[in-house]
Coordinates of C-alpha atoms in Angstrom, one line a residue:
H959 CA 121.5 101.9 105.3
I960 CA 118.7 104.2 105.0
E961 CA 119.2 108.1 106.2
L962 CA 116.3 109.8 107.3
F963 CA 116.4 113.7 107.5
S964 CA 113.7 115.1 110.6
D965 CA 113.8 118.0 112.6
A966 CA 109.9 117.1 113.8
P967 CA 110.4 116.2 117.9
R968 CA 108.3 113.2 117.2
A969 CA 110.8 111.4 115.2
E970 CA 113.4 111.3 118.2
A971 CA 109.8 110.1 120.3
V972 CA 109.3 107.5 117.6
V973 CA 112.6 105.7 117.6
S974 CA 113.0 106.1 121.4
S975 CA 109.7 104.6 122.2
K976 CA 109.0 101.2 124.3
E977 CA 107.6 99.8 121.0
W978 CA 111.0 100.0 118.7
K979 CA 113.1 99.2 121.4
D980 CA 110.8 96.1 121.8
K981 CA 111.3 95.3 118.5
G982 CA 115.5 95.4 118.8
F983 CA 116.2 99.1 118.0
T984 CA 118.3 101.2 119.9
L985 CA 118.8 104.9 119.4
I986 CA 122.4 106.1 119.8
D987 CA 122.5 109.9 119.9
G988 CA 125.8 111.4 118.3
S989 CA 124.3 114.9 117.8
D990 CA 127.0 116.6 119.5
S991 CA 129.6 114.8 116.9
D992 CA 130.8 116.0 114.0
G993 CA 131.3 112.4 113.0
A994 CA 135.1 112.8 112.8
L995 CA 137.1 110.0 114.7
D996 CA 140.3 111.1 115.9
P997 CA 142.7 108.3 117.0
A998 CA 144.2 110.4 119.3
K999 CA 141.2 111.6 121.2
I1000 CA 138.1 109.6 120.4
P1001 CA 134.8 111.2 121.0
P1002 CA 132.4 109.9 123.7
F1003 CA 129.6 109.5 120.8
F1004 CA 132.2 106.4 119.6
L1005 CA 132.9 104.7 123.0
N1006 CA 129.1 104.9 123.3
L1007 CA 128.4 103.2 119.7
Y1008 CA 131.2 100.6 121.0
R1009 CA 129.2 100.1 123.8
H1010 CA 126.0 99.5 122.0
A1011 CA 127.6 97.2 119.5
S1012 CA 130.1 95.3 121.9
D1013 CA 129.1 92.8 124.4
N1014 CA 132.2 94.4 126.3
K1015 CA 130.5 97.3 128.8
E1016 CA 133.3 97.3 130.9
L1017 CA 135.7 99.3 128.7
K1018 CA 137.1 102.4 129.9
D1019 CA 137.2 105.4 128.0
D1020 CA 140.8 105.6 127.3
E1021 CA 141.3 101.8 125.9
L1022 CA 139.2 102.2 123.2
T1023 CA 141.2 102.2 119.8
V1024 CA 139.6 102.5 116.2
K1025 CA 140.4 98.7 115.9
K1026 CA 138.6 97.7 118.4
L1027 CA 135.4 99.7 117.5
E1028 CA 136.0 98.3 113.6
N1029 CA 135.9 94.9 114.9
A1030 CA 132.9 95.3 117.4
V1031 CA 130.7 96.8 114.5
D1032 CA 131.9 94.3 111.4
S1033 CA 132.0 91.0 114.2
I1034 CA 129.0 88.7 113.0
G1035 CA 128.6 88.0 116.9
N1036 CA 127.8 91.4 117.4
Y1037 CA 125.2 91.7 114.0
D1038 CA 121.8 91.2 116.1
R1039 CA 122.9 94.2 118.2
V1040 CA 124.6 96.3 115.1
K1041 CA 121.3 96.0 112.5
G1042 CA 118.9 97.6 115.0
M1043 CA 121.2 100.6 115.9
V1044 CA 119.2 103.9 114.9
V1045 CA 122.1 106.6 115.0
K1046 CA 121.3 110.3 115.0
H1047 CA 124.5 112.4 114.1
R1048 CA 125.5 115.1 111.3
S1049 CA 125.1 114.4 107.4
E1050 CA 128.4 114.2 105.4
W1051 CA 126.2 115.7 102.8
W1052 CA 126.3 119.0 104.5
T1053 CA 129.2 121.2 104.0
P1054 CA 132.0 119.6 106.3
D1055 CA 133.2 121.8 109.5
S1056 CA 135.4 119.3 111.4
K1057 CA 138.7 120.7 111.6
V1058 CA 140.3 117.0 113.2
M1059 CA 138.4 115.1 110.2
M1060 CA 140.2 117.5 107.7
E1061 CA 143.7 117.2 109.3
R1062 CA 143.2 113.4 109.2
F1063 CA 142.2 113.6 106.0
K1064 CA 145.7 115.2 105.1
S1065 CA 147.6 113.7 107.0
I1066 CA 146.8 110.1 105.2
F1067 CA 147.2 112.0 102.1
N1068 CA 150.8 112.6 103.1
E1069 CA 151.4 109.1 103.6
I1070 CA 150.5 108.7 100.4
T1071 CA 151.8 111.3 98.2
G1072 CA 154.3 114.5 99.5
L1073 CA 152.1 116.6 96.0
S1074 CA 151.2 119.5 98.0
P1075 CA 149.2 120.2 95.0
L1076 CA 147.4 116.9 94.5
I1077 CA 146.5 117.2 98.7
N1078 CA 145.3 120.8 98.3
H1079 CA 143.1 119.7 95.4
E1080 CA 141.6 116.8 97.2
V1081 CA 140.6 118.9 100.4
E1082 CA 139.2 121.2 98.1
R1083 CA 137.0 118.7 96.4
V1084 CA 136.0 117.0 99.9
E1085 CA 135.0 120.5 101.1
K1086 CA 132.5 121.0 98.3
L1087 CA 131.4 117.3 98.9
G1088 CA 128.2 118.9 101.4
W1089 CA 125.6 120.3 99.1
M1090 CA 122.2 119.7 100.7
D1091 CA 122.5 123.0 103.3
K1092 CA 123.2 125.2 99.9
L1093 CA 119.8 124.3 98.8
S1094 CA 117.7 127.4 99.2
K1095 CA 114.4 126.8 97.4
V1096 CA 114.2 123.6 99.5
H1097 CA 113.6 122.5 102.8
I1098 CA 115.9 120.0 104.0
A1099 CA 115.8 119.7 107.9
G1100 CA 119.5 119.1 108.6
P1101 CA 122.1 118.6 109.6
K1102 CA 121.2 115.9 112.0
L1103 CA 119.5 112.9 110.4
W1104 CA 118.5 109.4 111.7
H1105 CA 120.7 106.5 110.4
F1106 CA 119.7 102.9 110.4
Y1107 CA 119.2 99.6 108.2
P1108 CA 116.4 98.8 106.1
L1109 CA 117.0 94.9 107.1
A1110 CA 116.2 95.6 110.6
L1111 CA 112.6 97.5 109.3
N1112 CA 112.5 94.1 107.4
V1113 CA 113.0 91.9 110.3
T1114 CA 110.9 93.8 112.6
S1115 CA 108.0 93.4 110.3
T1116 CA 108.8 89.6 109.7
R1117 CA 106.6 88.7 113.2
S1118 CA 104.0 86.3 114.1
G1119 CA 101.6 85.6 111.9
H1120 CA 103.9 86.6 108.8
K1121 CA 102.8 84.7 105.5
L1122 CA 105.3 81.9 104.9
I1123 CA 106.1 80.2 101.4
W1124 CA 104.9 76.6 101.8
M1125 CA 103.4 76.7 105.1
K1126 CA 99.9 75.6 103.8
R1127 CA 101.6 72.5 102.8
V1128 CA 103.5 72.2 106.4
I1129 CA 99.8 72.5 108.0
Q1130 CA 98.3 70.5 105.6
L1131 CA 100.6 67.6 106.9
Y1132 CA 101.0 68.4 110.3
G1133 CA 98.2 70.4 111.5
E1134 CA 97.4 73.8 112.6
Q1135 CA 99.1 73.8 115.8
I1136 CA 102.7 72.2 114.6
G1137 CA 102.3 74.1 111.5
E1138 CA 102.0 77.9 113.5
A1139 CA 104.8 76.8 115.9
F1140 CA 106.9 75.9 113.3
R1141 CA 106.4 79.0 111.5
D1142 CA 107.1 81.3 114.3
K1143 CA 110.4 79.3 114.9
V1144 CA 111.5 79.5 111.5
I1145 CA 110.6 83.4 111.7
S1146 CA 112.6 83.5 114.6
V1147 CA 115.4 82.1 112.9
G1148 CA 115.7 84.4 110.2
N1149 CA 115.2 87.1 112.2
E1150 CA 118.5 86.1 114.3
L1151 CA 120.6 85.4 111.3
G1152 CA 119.3 88.1 109.0
I1153 CA 118.1 85.4 106.1
D1154 CA 114.5 85.8 104.8
P1155 CA 112.6 83.0 106.6
N1156 CA 111.3 82.5 103.7
Y1157 CA 114.7 81.2 101.7
I1158 CA 114.8 78.9 104.9
M1159 CA 111.4 77.4 103.8
A1160 CA 112.4 76.9 100.1
C1161 CA 115.5 75.2 101.2
M1162 CA 113.9 72.7 103.8
A1163 CA 111.0 71.9 101.3
L1164 CA 113.7 70.9 98.0
E1165 CA 115.8 68.7 101.0
T1166 CA 112.9 67.0 102.5
V1167 CA 110.7 66.6 98.9
T1168 CA 108.1 69.0 100.2
R1169 CA 107.5 66.6 103.3
F1170 CA 108.6 68.8 106.1
D1171 CA 109.3 65.8 108.4
P1172 CA 112.6 66.5 110.9
S1173 CA 113.2 62.7 110.9
I1174 CA 113.6 62.1 106.9
T1175 CA 116.9 60.3 105.9
N1176 CA 118.5 60.0 102.5
P1177 CA 118.6 56.1 101.8
H1178 CA 121.9 56.7 99.9
S1179 CA 123.4 58.4 102.8
S1180 CA 123.5 59.7 106.7
A1181 CA 121.6 62.5 105.5
T1182 CA 118.8 63.3 108.3
G1183 CA 116.1 66.1 108.9
L1184 CA 114.8 69.5 107.5
I1185 CA 118.3 70.3 106.0
Q1186 CA 119.5 67.1 105.7
F1187 CA 122.2 67.0 108.5
M1188 CA 125.0 64.7 107.6
R1189 CA 126.6 62.2 110.5
N1190 CA 129.9 63.9 110.5
T1191 CA 128.8 67.3 110.4
A1192 CA 126.1 66.8 113.4
P1193 CA 128.7 66.6 116.6
D1194 CA 130.1 69.9 115.5
L1195 CA 126.7 71.2 116.1
G1196 CA 126.7 69.3 119.8
T1197 CA 124.2 66.5 118.5
T1198 CA 124.0 63.4 116.5
V1199 CA 121.3 62.4 113.5
E1200 CA 120.3 60.0 115.7
K1201 CA 118.9 62.6 118.0
L1202 CA 117.9 64.8 115.7
A1203 CA 115.5 62.3 114.1
K1204 CA 113.7 62.0 117.4
M1205 CA 113.4 65.9 117.2
S1206 CA 110.4 68.4 116.5
H1207 CA 110.1 70.7 114.0
V1208 CA 110.9 73.7 116.5
E1209 CA 113.6 71.7 118.4
Q1210 CA 115.2 71.0 115.0
M1211 CA 115.2 74.5 113.7
E1212 CA 117.8 75.5 116.4
Y1213 CA 120.4 73.5 114.7
V1214 CA 119.2 74.7 111.4
K1215 CA 120.5 78.2 113.1
K1216 CA 123.3 76.7 114.5
Y1217 CA 124.5 75.0 111.4
F1218 CA 123.8 78.7 109.4
E1219 CA 126.1 80.0 112.2
Y1220 CA 128.9 77.2 111.9
M1221 CA 128.7 77.5 108.1
A1222 CA 129.3 81.8 108.2
K1223 CA 131.9 81.2 110.6
I1224 CA 134.0 78.6 108.8
F1225 CA 133.7 80.1 105.2
G1226 CA 134.1 83.6 106.6
V1227 CA 130.6 85.0 104.9
P1228 CA 127.9 86.5 107.6
T1229 CA 124.4 85.0 106.7
H1230 CA 123.1 88.3 106.5
T1231 CA 124.7 88.8 103.0
W1232 CA 123.1 85.3 102.4
S1233 CA 121.0 85.2 98.9
L1234 CA 118.6 82.6 98.4
E1235 CA 120.7 80.5 96.5
D1236 CA 123.7 80.8 99.5
V1237 CA 121.4 79.8 101.7
Y1238 CA 121.0 76.2 99.8
F1239 CA 124.7 76.0 98.7
S1240 CA 125.5 76.3 102.5
I1241 CA 123.3 73.0 103.0
F1242 CA 124.0 71.3 99.5
T1243 CA 127.7 71.5 99.8
P1244 CA 129.3 74.7 101.5
K1245 CA 132.3 75.2 99.3
L1246 CA 130.1 76.4 96.5
L1247 CA 129.8 79.7 98.6
Q1248 CA 133.0 80.3 97.1
M1249 CA 132.7 79.0 93.7
E1250 CA 132.4 80.4 90.9
N1251 CA 128.8 80.4 89.1
D1252 CA 129.8 77.8 86.0
A1253 CA 132.0 75.7 88.3
I1254 CA 131.1 72.0 87.8
L1255 CA 130.7 69.9 91.2
Y1256 CA 130.0 66.4 90.0
S1257 CA 130.3 64.3 87.0
Y1258 CA 128.6 61.0 85.9
P1259 CA 129.8 58.3 86.8
E1260 CA 130.6 59.7 90.1
T1261 CA 128.6 58.2 93.2
K1262 CA 127.9 62.0 94.2
Y1263 CA 126.6 62.7 91.1
I1264 CA 124.3 59.8 90.7
V1265 CA 122.9 60.1 94.3
N1266 CA 122.3 63.9 93.3
A1267 CA 121.3 63.8 89.5
V1268 CA 118.1 65.4 89.9
H1269 CA 120.5 68.4 90.0
D1270 CA 121.7 68.3 86.5
V1271 CA 119.4 70.0 84.9
N1272 CA 120.4 70.1 81.5
K1273 CA 120.9 66.3 81.5
D1274 CA 124.8 66.7 80.2
G1275 CA 126.4 64.4 82.9
H1276 CA 127.7 67.2 84.7
I1277 CA 126.2 69.3 87.7
T1278 CA 127.2 72.9 88.0
K1279 CA 127.0 75.5 90.7
A1280 CA 124.4 77.4 88.3
E1281 CA 121.8 74.5 87.7
I1282 CA 121.9 74.3 91.9
A1283 CA 121.4 77.7 91.8
H1284 CA 118.3 77.1 89.3
N1285 CA 116.6 74.1 91.3
I1286 CA 116.3 76.3 94.6
R1287 CA 114.7 79.0 92.5
V1288 CA 112.0 76.7 91.3
Y1289 CA 111.3 75.7 94.6
Y1290 CA 111.3 79.2 96.2
K1291 CA 108.6 80.0 92.9
E1292 CA 106.5 77.1 93.7
G1293 CA 106.0 77.1 97.3
K1294 CA 104.4 80.8 97.1
K1295 CA 101.5 78.4 95.8
Y1296 CA 101.3 77.5 99.3
E1297 CA 101.9 80.6 101.0
G1298 CA 99.9 80.5 104.5

């Protein structure tokens, strides 16, 4: 996350402006809170935080628990709301002045150990964590600060008109009208999932051998479309490979999004944490998300090895996770030549 110190009135005017709201940002003012979450009496700030993060707007003040708040903030389903939250609160780098926080701190340590000297030592150490207010020669606006996620800023910058790798290739094949609509949809899907849309483009380039054809099929299997949907997976997304093959680029991208969401839920790895390699692993075979880097996936003469022999980079008769990662990086790098 990013913490921005500013006591200028314009800071609040900017983050609460219509332009920022239209980009998905929401201002949550916690300036009246010292940041301490007292489980016995949860402050209004945290209730406000919960109502912004969760789709449960009817929760009464006395029904909120620490666990409910944690679940709301950590939930993959609430990610789009959470990533755009801009929270004004007191910095933890200012000398703590919350009695509730310190009493809670002591309580936690008492549960761990009964050694009073150790507890007192830790309390003293935490109290000394604050340092910014002690800088006499440097003016730092505070203790209030604006807290937001850099990913949210990245998402707002990837709007219509943003360049994508491989896009010149798509426009060359299908024309500008289809290409531009496809670009907007890929960016939109990337924004919703917190995935760099260029990662998605690289994966579709590899899966379709740079043809970006939503009806393309693998001659050795039922794999169909932009990310080679399998026949046994399509029903979990509410469709079939036959229907997918008849879709436009834009229509099929909606199922690309559903697929990524489905895999994130199954394997418990949120899409906004996915690297380029992770995005491709989820397509090639999702179990790679949980395998070691040097793990062997297929070996000769297995059928799956023969079908995917292109991934055996060193031609040793084995396909490893590292080799698959290498190949998607090649397509990502190559795609920059066709950025548009």
